[in-house]
Structures are given as C-alpha cells and as structure tokens.
Amino acid sequence: LWAASIFFIVYYFALLVLVGWFPDLMKKQVIGKINLAYIFALSQFFMAWILAWLYLREAAHHDRQAQAIASGKGGKR
C-alpha cells in the first residue's frame, strides 16, 4: 500500500513539475489539438482506477484471511 501511494503521489505531481519546468515539451501536440499535458492528465484517471482495483483485490485477500482465522481454519495463502 505504501509503494502504491508513493507511486501515485509522484505520478500526480509529475504533471505539475513537467508543465512548470518543461512547458514546451508538454505543449507538443499529439493528436490534433490535444497535447501531451492533456494525455498525461487523463492518464491519471486510469492510474487511479488501476490502483483502486489493485487495492480492492488485495483487500479481498485480507478479508478472506480474516474470515478463515475467525472461523478457526487458519489464514494460509
């Protein structure tokens, strides 16, 4: 969880840093009038969804372990 959180924070602030320090790079048009900054900003939505999915998958595993422990069956993976 810590690694995913740190990754997301770095990924989030990378847009601000890139737009601030490398504006010419981020103004580069990729598709029509859509530039690299817009693509990067939209990718943050997908990154948030992916990280949420990974978190939910891991949380479900922990829930199964807790249920197994509570029922007396152990908690082995």
XYZ file of N, CA, C and O in Angstrom:
308
model
N 0.823 -1.200 0.000
C 0.000 0.000 0.000
C 0.862 1.256 0.000
O 0.545 2.215 -0.697
N 1.947 1.211 0.756
C 2.828 2.385 0.794
C 3.470 2.640 -0.563
O 3.558 3.788 -1.010
N 3.924 1.583 -1.212
C 4.567 1.746 -2.521
C 3.593 2.317 -3.544
O 3.947 3.215 -4.312
N 2.362 1.824 -3.543
C 1.354 2.329 -4.474
C 1.025 3.792 -4.177
O 0.851 4.599 -5.096
N 0.945 4.140 -2.902
C 0.651 5.526 -2.524
C 1.764 6.469 -2.956
O 1.507 7.544 -3.513
N 2.992 6.065 -2.719
C 4.131 6.898 -3.119
C 4.181 7.039 -4.636
O 4.401 8.130 -5.169
N 3.969 5.917 -5.336
C 3.957 5.972 -6.796
C 2.902 6.945 -7.295
O 3.165 7.763 -8.180
N 1.682 6.868 -6.737
C 0.614 7.745 -7.193
C 0.930 9.206 -6.913
O 0.665 10.067 -7.756
N 1.479 9.511 -5.755
C 1.820 10.903 -5.424
C 2.883 11.434 -6.376
O 2.775 12.557 -6.887
N 3.905 10.618 -6.648
C 4.949 11.043 -7.583
C 4.360 11.227 -8.975
O 4.645 12.211 -9.662
N 3.519 10.297 -9.404
C 2.884 10.371 -10.723
C 2.012 11.615 -10.824
O 2.003 12.304 -11.845
N 1.276 11.909 -9.760
C 0.385 13.079 -9.750
C 1.180 14.376 -9.861
O 0.869 15.236 -10.677
N 2.219 14.514 -9.045
C 2.984 15.750 -9.051
C 3.921 15.855 -10.248
O 4.412 16.946 -10.556
N 4.165 14.754 -10.940
C 4.998 14.804 -12.142
C 4.367 15.709 -13.198
O 5.081 16.429 -13.904
N 3.052 15.700 -13.305
C 2.383 16.583 -14.261
C 2.672 18.046 -13.946
O 3.024 18.822 -14.833
N 2.563 18.403 -12.692
C 2.822 19.794 -12.299
C 4.269 20.186 -12.559
O 4.551 21.292 -13.041
N 5.184 19.292 -12.236
C 6.604 19.569 -12.448
C 6.906 19.686 -13.933
O 7.605 20.617 -14.372
N 6.385 18.758 -14.728
C 6.647 18.790 -16.162
C 6.057 20.033 -16.823
O 6.700 20.652 -17.674
N 4.856 20.412 -16.451
C 4.242 21.614 -17.022
C 5.003 22.863 -16.586
O 5.183 23.800 -17.370
N 5.482 22.869 -15.353
C 6.209 24.037 -14.852
C 7.611 24.168 -15.417
O 8.037 25.268 -15.780
N 8.344 23.062 -15.495
C 9.745 23.134 -15.915
C 9.974 22.842 -17.388
O 10.988 23.236 -17.949
N 9.070 22.105 -18.004
C 9.221 21.741 -19.419
C 7.944 22.052 -20.198
O 7.342 21.161 -20.807
N 7.555 23.320 -20.221
C 6.280 23.653 -20.876
C 6.290 23.375 -22.375
O 5.264 22.997 -22.939
N 7.425 23.546 -23.027
C 7.474 23.292 -24.466
C 7.240 21.816 -24.779
O 6.579 21.484 -25.769
N 7.778 20.939 -23.946
C 7.547 19.504 -24.127
C 6.073 19.165 -23.940
O 5.491 18.417 -24.726
N 5.473 19.717 -22.915
C 4.088 19.400 -22.613
C 3.105 20.039 -23.594
O 1.969 19.598 -23.710
N 3.538 21.073 -24.318
C 2.687 21.710 -25.332
C 2.700 20.964 -26.663
O 1.913 21.280 -27.543
N 3.568 19.978 -26.767
C 3.682 19.230 -28.026
C 2.356 18.552 -28.343
O 1.819 17.793 -27.540
N 1.837 18.838 -29.543
C 0.553 18.274 -29.945
C 0.738 16.821 -30.380
O 1.646 16.497 -31.139
N -0.153 15.976 -29.869
C -0.059 14.554 -30.148
C -1.104 14.156 -31.189
O -0.784 13.555 -32.212
N -2.358 14.487 -30.921
C -3.467 14.177 -31.828
C -4.279 15.450 -32.015
O -4.938 15.901 -31.072
N -4.212 16.034 -33.184
C -4.945 17.273 -33.427
C -4.472 18.362 -32.475
O -3.291 18.664 -32.398
N -5.409 18.920 -31.722
C -5.052 19.963 -30.762
C -4.822 19.416 -29.356
O -4.620 20.175 -28.421
N -4.863 18.119 -29.216
C -4.626 17.503 -27.915
C -3.124 17.395 -27.692
O -2.410 16.773 -28.486
N -2.656 18.002 -26.615
C -1.220 17.999 -26.357
C -0.847 16.963 -25.301
O -1.690 16.285 -24.732
N 0.438 16.854 -25.066
C 0.964 15.855 -24.151
C 0.466 16.069 -22.720
O 0.236 15.103 -21.994
N 0.267 17.314 -22.321
C -0.221 17.602 -20.967
C -1.630 17.035 -20.754
O -1.926 16.476 -19.695
N -2.499 17.163 -21.760
C -3.844 16.602 -21.645
C -3.801 15.080 -21.558
O -4.531 14.476 -20.776
N -2.958 14.460 -22.368
C -2.830 12.999 -22.339
C -2.354 12.549 -20.956
O -2.882 11.591 -20.382
N -1.349 13.237 -20.425
C -0.816 12.880 -19.107
C -1.876 13.066 -18.031
O -2.032 12.217 -17.145
N -2.621 14.167 -18.107
C -3.673 14.420 -17.111
C -4.755 13.347 -17.182
O -5.222 12.863 -16.142
N -5.162 12.953 -18.367
C -6.170 11.906 -18.496
C -5.645 10.558 -18.034
O -6.402 9.748 -17.490
N -4.367 10.319 -18.216
C -3.796 9.048 -17.767
C -3.849 8.916 -16.247
O -3.842 7.796 -15.723
N -3.925 10.031 -15.543
C -4.007 9.967 -14.090
C -5.330 9.352 -13.627
O -5.376 8.692 -12.587
N -6.389 9.544 -14.393
C -7.656 8.890 -14.060
C -7.509 7.379 -14.164
O -7.948 6.639 -13.286
N -6.903 6.926 -15.252
C -6.707 5.492 -15.431
C -5.790 4.916 -14.358
O -6.014 3.817 -13.857
N -4.762 5.674 -14.003
C -3.852 5.213 -12.956
C -4.588 5.085 -11.627
O -4.381 4.122 -10.891
N -5.458 6.023 -11.329
C -6.235 5.948 -10.081
C -7.146 4.729 -10.094
O -7.270 4.030 -9.082
N -7.778 4.433 -11.229
C -8.654 3.264 -11.323
C -7.858 1.972 -11.169
O -8.310 1.036 -10.507
N -6.695 1.920 -11.792
C -5.856 0.720 -11.692
C -5.406 0.503 -10.254
O -5.465 -0.613 -9.730
N -4.956 1.554 -9.595
C -4.522 1.422 -8.204
C -5.688 1.045 -7.289
O -5.522 0.255 -6.359
N -6.877 1.585 -7.566
C -8.050 1.218 -6.767
C -8.387 -0.260 -6.960
O -8.702 -0.964 -5.998
N -8.291 -0.751 -8.191
C -8.551 -2.162 -8.468
C -7.543 -3.053 -7.744
O -7.918 -4.060 -7.151
N -6.259 -2.665 -7.794
C -5.237 -3.445 -7.093
C -5.491 -3.457 -5.587
O -5.334 -4.489 -4.929
N -5.887 -2.313 -5.049
C -6.182 -2.233 -3.619
C -7.364 -3.136 -3.259
O -7.312 -3.866 -2.266
N -8.417 -3.089 -4.039
C -9.588 -3.906 -3.757
C -9.262 -5.394 -3.850
O -9.756 -6.198 -3.047
N -8.431 -5.761 -4.797
C -8.035 -7.163 -4.934
C -7.255 -7.628 -3.702
O -7.506 -8.700 -3.161
N -6.339 -6.803 -3.243
C -5.548 -7.158 -2.062
C -6.416 -7.139 -0.803
O -6.266 -7.992 0.070
N -7.333 -6.197 -0.703
C -8.223 -6.129 0.457
C -9.120 -7.355 0.519
O -9.383 -7.876 1.612
N -9.573 -7.838 -0.623
C -10.400 -9.050 -0.642
C -9.607 -10.244 -0.128
O -10.147 -11.090 0.599
N -8.332 -10.295 -0.466
C -7.481 -11.377 0.036
C -7.375 -11.308 1.560
O -7.491 -12.321 2.245
N -7.163 -10.111 2.077
C -7.069 -9.955 3.533
C -8.395 -10.279 4.211
O -8.413 -10.827 5.320
N -9.495 -9.936 3.564
C -10.805 -10.282 4.126
C -10.983 -11.791 4.212
O -11.516 -12.307 5.209
N -10.545 -12.505 3.170
C -10.643 -13.969 3.201
C -9.769 -14.549 4.306
O -10.177 -15.492 4.999
N -8.577 -13.982 4.483
C -7.700 -14.452 5.555
C -8.337 -14.217 6.926
O -8.306 -15.099 7.787
N -8.893 -13.043 7.125
C -9.522 -12.717 8.408
C -10.717 -13.629 8.666
O -10.918 -14.090 9.797
N -11.488 -13.925 7.635
C -12.638 -14.814 7.802
C -12.170 -16.229 8.148
O -12.768 -16.889 8.992
N -11.087 -16.677 7.510
C -10.564 -18.016 7.807
C -10.046 -18.091 9.238
O -10.263 -19.091 9.932
N -9.385 -17.048 9.691
C -8.880 -17.022 11.069
C -10.047 -17.019 12.057
O -10.050 -17.740 13.051
N -11.060 -16.207 11.758
C -12.211 -16.113 12.653
C -12.979 -17.426 12.733
O -13.548 -17.762 13.770
N -12.987 -18.174 11.630
C -13.721 -19.440 11.637
C -12.856 -20.599 12.151
O -13.342 -21.717 12.254
N -11.595 -20.333 12.447
C -10.714 -21.352 13.010
C -10.039 -22.235 11.981
O -9.473 -23.259 12.313
N -10.061 -21.841 10.703
C -9.454 -22.649 9.649
C -8.042 -22.215 9.303
O -7.440 -22.753 8.401
N -7.507 -21.221 9.973
C -6.161 -20.727 9.668
C -6.217 -19.679 8.585
O -7.239 -19.427 8.001
N -5.076 -19.082 8.300
C -5.048 -18.000 7.333
C -3.959 -18.134 6.298
O -3.372 -17.163 5.877
N -3.660 -19.360 5.885
C -2.594 -19.552 4.911
C -3.067 -19.219 3.517
O -4.205 -19.410 3.168
N -2.158 -18.733 2.707
C -2.433 -18.329 1.334
C -2.470 -19.485 0.417
O -1.811 -20.400 0.367
